[in-house]
Short mmCIF file of the C-alpha atoms (twelve columns), coordinates in Angstrom:
data_MODEL
# 
_entry.id   MODEL 
# 
loop_
_atom_site.group_PDB 
_atom_site.id 
_atom_site.type_symbol 
_atom_site.label_atom_id 
_atom_site.label_alt_id 
_atom_site.label_comp_id 
_atom_site.label_asym_id 
_atom_site.label_seq_id 
_atom_site.Cartn_x 
_atom_site.Cartn_y 
_atom_site.Cartn_z 
_atom_site.pdbx_PDB_model_num 
ATOM 1   C CA . MET A 1   18.327 -82.792 -7.501  1 
ATOM 2   C CA . LYS A 2   21.678 -81.811 -6.383  1 
ATOM 3   C CA . ILE A 3   21.795 -78.308 -4.841  1 
ATOM 4   C CA . ASN A 4   25.196 -76.081 -5.078  1 
ATOM 5   C CA . TYR A 5   25.320 -74.985 -1.732  1 
ATOM 6   C CA . PHE A 6   28.351 -72.790 -2.478  1 
ATOM 7   C CA . ILE A 7   26.396 -70.802 -5.003  1 
ATOM 8   C CA . LEU A 8   23.434 -70.469 -2.808  1 
ATOM 9   C CA . LEU A 9   25.436 -69.109 0.037   1 
ATOM 10  C CA . SER A 10  27.127 -66.727 -2.184  1 
ATOM 11  C CA . LEU A 11  23.857 -65.659 -3.447  1 
ATOM 12  C CA . PHE A 12  22.526 -65.184 0.262   1 
ATOM 13  C CA . PHE A 13  25.645 -62.761 1.070   1 
ATOM 14  C CA . LEU A 14  25.064 -60.934 -2.284  1 
ATOM 15  C CA . LEU A 15  21.537 -60.225 -1.020  1 
ATOM 16  C CA . LEU A 16  22.812 -59.016 2.405   1 
ATOM 17  C CA . SER A 17  25.271 -56.680 0.725   1 
ATOM 18  C CA . CYS A 18  22.512 -55.031 -1.426  1 
ATOM 19  C CA . ASP A 19  21.048 -52.577 1.074   1 
ATOM 20  C CA . ASP A 20  17.985 -50.763 -0.255  1 
ATOM 21  C CA . ASN A 21  19.543 -47.333 -0.384  1 
ATOM 22  C CA . THR A 22  23.139 -47.202 0.693   1 
ATOM 23  C CA . THR A 23  24.113 -45.260 3.699   1 
ATOM 24  C CA . ASP A 24  26.985 -45.321 6.080   1 
ATOM 25  C CA . PRO A 25  26.919 -48.031 8.522   1 
ATOM 26  C CA . ILE A 26  25.500 -46.188 11.901  1 
ATOM 27  C CA . PRO A 27  25.552 -48.049 15.205  1 
ATOM 28  C CA . ASP A 28  22.415 -48.466 17.240  1 
ATOM 29  C CA . PRO A 29  22.395 -45.404 19.217  1 
ATOM 30  C CA . ASP A 30  22.370 -45.387 23.014  1 
ATOM 31  C CA . PRO A 31  19.069 -44.086 23.999  1 
ATOM 32  C CA . ALA A 32  20.757 -42.430 27.498  1 
ATOM 33  C CA . THR A 33  23.342 -40.506 25.732  1 
ATOM 34  C CA . SER A 34  22.571 -40.160 21.913  1 
ATOM 35  C CA . LEU A 35  21.380 -37.292 19.910  1 
ATOM 36  C CA . TYR A 36  19.458 -39.382 17.822  1 
ATOM 37  C CA . ARG A 37  17.337 -42.570 17.328  1 
ATOM 38  C CA . MET A 38  16.417 -44.151 14.045  1 
ATOM 39  C CA . GLY A 39  13.051 -43.433 12.519  1 
ATOM 40  C CA . ALA A 40  10.672 -45.895 10.536  1 
ATOM 41  C CA . GLY A 41  11.753 -44.729 7.094   1 
ATOM 42  C CA . VAL A 42  9.590  -43.540 4.293   1 
ATOM 43  C CA . THR A 43  8.819  -44.402 0.675   1 
ATOM 44  C CA . ASP A 44  8.308  -42.061 -2.185  1 
ATOM 45  C CA . ILE A 45  5.922  -42.217 -5.152  1 
ATOM 46  C CA . GLU A 46  8.553  -44.257 -7.121  1 
ATOM 47  C CA . GLY A 47  9.194  -46.744 -4.616  1 
ATOM 48  C CA . ASN A 48  12.383 -45.483 -3.405  1 
ATOM 49  C CA . THR A 49  12.887 -45.990 0.425   1 
ATOM 50  C CA . TYR A 50  14.519 -43.728 2.786   1 
ATOM 51  C CA . LYS A 51  16.184 -44.184 6.017   1 
ATOM 52  C CA . THR A 52  15.298 -41.457 8.671   1 
ATOM 53  C CA . VAL A 53  16.479 -40.369 11.823  1 
ATOM 54  C CA . ILE A 54  14.665 -38.680 14.815  1 
ATOM 55  C CA . ILE A 55  17.058 -35.956 16.166  1 
ATOM 56  C CA . LYS A 56  16.713 -34.460 19.678  1 
ATOM 57  C CA . VAL A 57  16.647 -30.634 19.086  1 
ATOM 58  C CA . GLY A 58  15.481 -29.364 22.519  1 
ATOM 59  C CA . SER A 59  13.441 -30.175 25.643  1 
ATOM 60  C CA . THR A 60  10.989 -28.785 28.025  1 
ATOM 61  C CA . SER A 61  10.025 -29.703 31.565  1 
ATOM 62  C CA . LYS A 62  7.407  -32.172 29.969  1 
ATOM 63  C CA . ALA A 63  8.915  -33.527 26.670  1 
ATOM 64  C CA . VAL A 64  11.902 -34.033 24.614  1 
ATOM 65  C CA . ILE A 65  11.456 -31.937 21.380  1 
ATOM 66  C CA . GLU A 66  12.491 -33.950 18.128  1 
ATOM 67  C CA . GLN A 67  12.517 -33.477 14.296  1 
ATOM 68  C CA . GLU A 68  12.602 -36.719 11.785  1 
ATOM 69  C CA . TRP A 69  14.655 -36.170 8.836   1 
ATOM 70  C CA . MET A 70  15.483 -38.331 5.943   1 
ATOM 71  C CA . MET A 71  18.919 -39.691 6.293   1 
ATOM 72  C CA . GLN A 72  19.358 -39.709 2.445   1 
ATOM 73  C CA . ASN A 73  19.126 -37.078 -0.136  1 
ATOM 74  C CA . LEU A 74  15.871 -36.957 -2.387  1 
ATOM 75  C CA . LYS A 75  15.815 -39.011 -5.510  1 
ATOM 76  C CA . THR A 76  12.629 -39.079 -7.001  1 
ATOM 77  C CA . LYS A 77  11.766 -38.050 -10.492 1 
ATOM 78  C CA . LYS A 78  8.251  -37.735 -9.826  1 
ATOM 79  C CA . TYR A 79  5.702  -35.760 -7.385  1 
ATOM 80  C CA . SER A 80  3.619  -37.565 -5.070  1 
ATOM 81  C CA . ASP A 81  0.742  -37.153 -7.526  1 
ATOM 82  C CA . GLY A 82  2.569  -39.152 -10.136 1 
ATOM 83  C CA . THR A 83  3.319  -35.911 -12.113 1 
ATOM 84  C CA . GLU A 84  6.800  -36.194 -13.570 1 
ATOM 85  C CA . ILE A 85  9.616  -33.823 -12.525 1 
ATOM 86  C CA . ASP A 86  11.087 -31.798 -15.713 1 
ATOM 87  C CA . LEU A 87  13.826 -33.615 -16.934 1 
ATOM 88  C CA . GLN A 88  15.818 -30.166 -17.061 1 
ATOM 89  C CA . SER A 89  15.234 -29.349 -13.394 1 
ATOM 90  C CA . PHE A 90  17.163 -32.113 -11.952 1 
ATOM 91  C CA . ASP A 91  20.636 -33.840 -12.449 1 
ATOM 92  C CA . TYR A 92  22.905 -36.400 -11.133 1 
ATOM 93  C CA . CYS A 93  25.540 -35.713 -8.685  1 
ATOM 94  C CA . ASN A 94  28.942 -35.074 -10.526 1 
ATOM 95  C CA . GLU A 95  26.739 -35.920 -13.453 1 
ATOM 96  C CA . ASP A 96  27.367 -39.563 -12.908 1 
ATOM 97  C CA . SER A 97  24.088 -41.684 -12.722 1 
ATOM 98  C CA . SER A 98  25.961 -44.332 -10.564 1 
ATOM 99  C CA . THR A 99  25.721 -41.730 -7.786  1 
ATOM 100 C CA . LEU A 100 22.031 -42.110 -7.668  1 
ATOM 101 C CA . ASP A 101 21.632 -44.340 -4.519  1 
ATOM 102 C CA . SER A 102 24.306 -43.024 -2.335  1 
ATOM 103 C CA . LEU A 103 24.020 -39.349 -3.283  1 
ATOM 104 C CA . GLY A 104 20.525 -38.787 -4.567  1 
ATOM 105 C CA . LEU A 105 19.504 -36.217 -7.198  1 
ATOM 106 C CA . LEU A 106 20.297 -32.410 -7.295  1 
ATOM 107 C CA . TYR A 107 17.327 -30.233 -7.965  1 
ATOM 108 C CA . THR A 108 16.492 -26.588 -8.703  1 
ATOM 109 C CA . TRP A 109 14.511 -24.672 -6.097  1 
ATOM 110 C CA . ASP A 110 11.397 -24.729 -7.996  1 
ATOM 111 C CA . ALA A 111 11.561 -28.404 -8.912  1 
ATOM 112 C CA . PHE A 112 11.974 -29.210 -5.261  1 
ATOM 113 C CA . THR A 113 9.342  -26.948 -3.773  1 
ATOM 114 C CA . HIS A 114 6.623  -27.039 -6.580  1 
ATOM 115 C CA . GLY A 115 4.912  -24.175 -5.165  1 
ATOM 116 C CA . THR A 116 3.707  -26.231 -2.479  1 
ATOM 117 C CA . THR A 117 4.784  -26.986 1.196   1 
ATOM 118 C CA . GLN A 118 5.250  -30.515 0.391   1 
ATOM 119 C CA . GLY A 119 7.056  -29.974 -2.619  1 
ATOM 120 C CA . ALA A 120 8.647  -33.277 -4.192  1 
ATOM 121 C CA . CYS A 121 8.975  -34.665 -0.745  1 
ATOM 122 C CA . PRO A 122 6.764  -37.947 -0.030  1 
ATOM 123 C CA . THR A 123 3.221  -37.613 1.619   1 
ATOM 124 C CA . GLY A 124 3.396  -36.797 5.381   1 
ATOM 125 C CA . TRP A 125 6.817  -34.750 4.705   1 
ATOM 126 C CA . HIS A 126 7.609  -31.193 3.559   1 
ATOM 127 C CA . VAL A 127 10.461 -29.031 2.339   1 
ATOM 128 C CA . PRO A 128 12.186 -27.698 5.471   1 
ATOM 129 C CA . THR A 129 12.226 -24.011 6.261   1 
ATOM 130 C CA . LEU A 130 15.329 -22.220 7.299   1 
ATOM 131 C CA . ASP A 131 13.800 -21.782 10.652  1 
ATOM 132 C CA . GLU A 132 13.408 -25.707 11.052  1 
ATOM 133 C CA . TYR A 133 17.116 -26.073 10.062  1 
ATOM 134 C CA . LYS A 134 18.179 -23.528 12.422  1 
ATOM 135 C CA . THR A 135 16.392 -25.318 15.303  1 
ATOM 136 C CA . LEU A 136 18.419 -28.285 14.261  1 
ATOM 137 C CA . PHE A 137 21.528 -26.468 14.271  1 
ATOM 138 C CA . THR A 138 20.774 -25.105 18.007  1 
ATOM 139 C CA . GLY A 139 19.739 -28.527 19.094  1 
ATOM 140 C CA . LEU A 140 23.178 -29.697 17.872  1 
ATOM 141 C CA . GLY A 141 25.066 -27.252 19.928  1 
ATOM 142 C CA . GLY A 142 25.161 -24.192 17.581  1 
ATOM 143 C CA . ASP A 143 26.143 -23.179 13.953  1 
ATOM 144 C CA . SER A 144 29.813 -23.391 14.740  1 
ATOM 145 C CA . ILE A 145 29.672 -27.214 15.535  1 
ATOM 146 C CA . ALA A 146 26.466 -28.393 13.891  1 
ATOM 147 C CA . GLY A 147 28.046 -29.057 10.515  1 
ATOM 148 C CA . MET A 148 30.623 -31.735 12.062  1 
ATOM 149 C CA . LYS A 149 27.788 -33.612 13.490  1 
ATOM 150 C CA . MET A 150 25.910 -33.681 10.345  1 
ATOM 151 C CA . LYS A 151 28.547 -34.745 8.043   1 
ATOM 152 C CA . SER A 152 29.012 -38.482 7.268   1 
ATOM 153 C CA . VAL A 153 32.408 -40.138 8.541   1 
ATOM 154 C CA . ASN A 154 32.620 -42.155 5.043   1 
ATOM 155 C CA . SER A 155 35.600 -41.300 3.297   1 
ATOM 156 C CA . THR A 156 33.753 -42.388 -0.037  1 
ATOM 157 C CA . TYR A 157 31.635 -39.377 0.016   1 
ATOM 158 C CA . TRP A 158 34.000 -36.749 1.299   1 
ATOM 159 C CA . ASN A 159 37.787 -35.925 0.553   1 
ATOM 160 C CA . ASN A 160 38.280 -35.185 4.245   1 
ATOM 161 C CA . THR A 161 36.545 -36.653 7.085   1 
ATOM 162 C CA . THR A 162 38.708 -34.948 9.861   1 
ATOM 163 C CA . LEU A 163 35.942 -32.612 10.802  1 
ATOM 164 C CA . ASN A 164 33.109 -34.786 10.506  1 
ATOM 165 C CA . SER A 165 31.545 -36.980 13.354  1 
ATOM 166 C CA . ASN A 166 27.810 -37.673 12.152  1 
ATOM 167 C CA . ALA A 167 26.805 -37.575 16.083  1 
ATOM 168 C CA . SER A 168 23.552 -36.437 14.755  1 
ATOM 169 C CA . GLY A 169 22.785 -39.418 12.343  1 
ATOM 170 C CA . PHE A 170 21.846 -36.814 9.591   1 
ATOM 171 C CA . ASN A 171 24.484 -38.312 7.506   1 
ATOM 172 C CA . ALA A 172 25.307 -35.676 4.833   1 
ATOM 173 C CA . HIS A 173 27.495 -36.489 1.848   1 
ATOM 174 C CA . GLY A 174 29.450 -34.239 -0.288  1 
ATOM 175 C CA . GLY A 175 27.426 -34.302 -3.358  1 
ATOM 176 C CA . GLY A 176 28.562 -30.945 -4.517  1 
ATOM 177 C CA . TRP A 177 26.145 -28.747 -6.749  1 
ATOM 178 C CA . SER A 178 25.569 -28.206 -10.450 1 
ATOM 179 C CA . SER A 179 25.140 -24.601 -12.078 1 
ATOM 180 C CA . MET A 180 24.798 -24.033 -15.730 1 
ATOM 181 C CA . GLY A 181 26.038 -27.479 -16.771 1 
ATOM 182 C CA . MET A 182 28.887 -27.123 -14.356 1 
ATOM 183 C CA . VAL A 183 29.888 -29.554 -11.520 1 
ATOM 184 C CA . ALA A 184 31.055 -27.827 -8.393  1 
ATOM 185 C CA . HIS A 185 32.992 -28.831 -4.988  1 
ATOM 186 C CA . TYR A 186 31.830 -32.617 -5.578  1 
ATOM 187 C CA . LEU A 187 32.987 -34.474 -2.538  1 
ATOM 188 C CA . ASN A 188 34.226 -31.200 -1.025  1 
ATOM 189 C CA . ALA A 189 30.917 -29.671 0.100   1 
ATOM 190 C CA . THR A 190 27.138 -29.888 -0.347  1 
ATOM 191 C CA . MET A 191 24.131 -27.592 -0.288  1 
ATOM 192 C CA . PHE A 192 20.658 -28.305 0.717   1 
ATOM 193 C CA . TRP A 193 17.582 -26.197 -0.308  1 
ATOM 194 C CA . THR A 194 15.323 -24.760 2.229   1 
ATOM 195 C CA . ALA A 195 11.695 -23.420 1.497   1 
ATOM 196 C CA . THR A 196 12.732 -19.638 2.549   1 
ATOM 197 C CA . GLU A 197 12.949 -17.680 -0.728  1 
ATOM 198 C CA . ASN A 198 14.095 -14.164 -1.452  1 
ATOM 199 C CA . GLY A 199 12.978 -13.084 -4.892  1 
ATOM 200 C CA . GLU A 200 14.937 -14.971 -7.613  1 
ATOM 201 C CA . SER A 201 17.101 -16.554 -4.697  1 
ATOM 202 C CA . ALA A 202 16.428 -18.941 -1.810  1 
ATOM 203 C CA . ARG A 203 18.336 -19.662 1.281   1 
ATOM 204 C CA . ILE A 204 20.631 -22.523 1.171   1 
ATOM 205 C CA . ILE A 205 22.540 -24.724 3.933   1 
ATOM 206 C CA . GLN A 206 26.025 -25.363 3.139   1 
ATOM 207 C CA . LEU A 207 28.228 -27.953 4.747   1 
ATOM 208 C CA . ASN A 208 32.127 -28.264 3.743   1 
ATOM 209 C CA . SER A 209 34.985 -30.562 4.425   1 
ATOM 210 C CA . GLN A 210 37.072 -27.815 5.748   1 
ATOM 211 C CA . SER A 211 34.825 -26.501 8.491   1 
ATOM 212 C CA . LYS A 212 32.677 -27.771 11.420  1 
ATOM 213 C CA . TYR A 213 30.205 -25.025 10.768  1 
ATOM 214 C CA . ALA A 214 26.628 -25.237 9.260   1 
ATOM 215 C CA . ILE A 215 26.411 -22.406 7.031   1 
ATOM 216 C CA . HIS A 216 23.107 -20.682 6.281   1 
ATOM 217 C CA . GLN A 217 23.426 -16.935 5.951   1 
ATOM 218 C CA . TYR A 218 23.442 -17.027 2.073   1 
ATOM 219 C CA . ASP A 219 21.027 -17.104 -0.512  1 
ATOM 220 C CA . CYS A 220 21.371 -19.099 -3.717  1 
ATOM 221 C CA . SER A 221 19.987 -18.471 -7.336  1 
ATOM 222 C CA . LYS A 222 16.933 -20.796 -7.734  1 
ATOM 223 C CA . ASP A 223 18.433 -22.078 -11.097 1 
ATOM 224 C CA . VAL A 224 21.461 -23.927 -9.174  1 
ATOM 225 C CA . MET A 225 20.683 -27.562 -8.605  1 
ATOM 226 C CA . ASN A 226 21.339 -28.724 -4.903  1 
ATOM 227 C CA . SER A 227 20.726 -31.561 -2.855  1 
ATOM 228 C CA . CYS A 228 17.364 -31.896 -0.858  1 
ATOM 229 C CA . ARG A 229 16.332 -33.321 2.497   1 
ATOM 230 C CA . CYS A 230 12.814 -33.437 3.632   1 
ATOM 231 C CA . ILE A 231 11.594 -33.222 7.215   1 
ATOM 232 C CA . LYS A 232 8.383  -35.101 8.490   1 
ATOM 233 C CA . ASP A 233 5.198  -32.893 9.183   1 
# 
């Protein structure tokens, strides 16, 4: 039987190019100088896999303090018990299903949190609180520069990358948000939900292409659909 080696070779490189969930290529960090190292990853109830990053956020005389975050936005349509998330409670970024792998889904606050600490996160992970995000910002040098260190440098996902360094490996993309069926700030900004609520609103984290800041001073209506990251227990 004759084998077409050209076809086999083409298929080999095609498989190499099909990463499990598209993220930006991030070089292996230097343990002596880097703010982060790669985690083991995590898989949700639907089999979606997420790369994870372990970020240094502080230290004591005895140990380094770290947080492990998803490097990619949540994209599950089910909770960890198999219950389906209400179809009206999530949407695709820019209302475009082709963005799912790279940008994840946008969720309402109730859909993400689901009345529990774990929310829609995989088992062993939970919805981050405002304080957990603030600990991250402090570890990255403060609010005024943390946003720059959290944003991807890939111009596919941001209209402007001049204020992005991704020095933390957090790898945030400009997925925008959705409110009342209208897309807002796609490729210019992103908002992440926190578990911290205030009546009909909840606190969000905003990163945008025109600033180095990590903005966390504002609440957002729980009906708005935002991106979501999970943090390890």
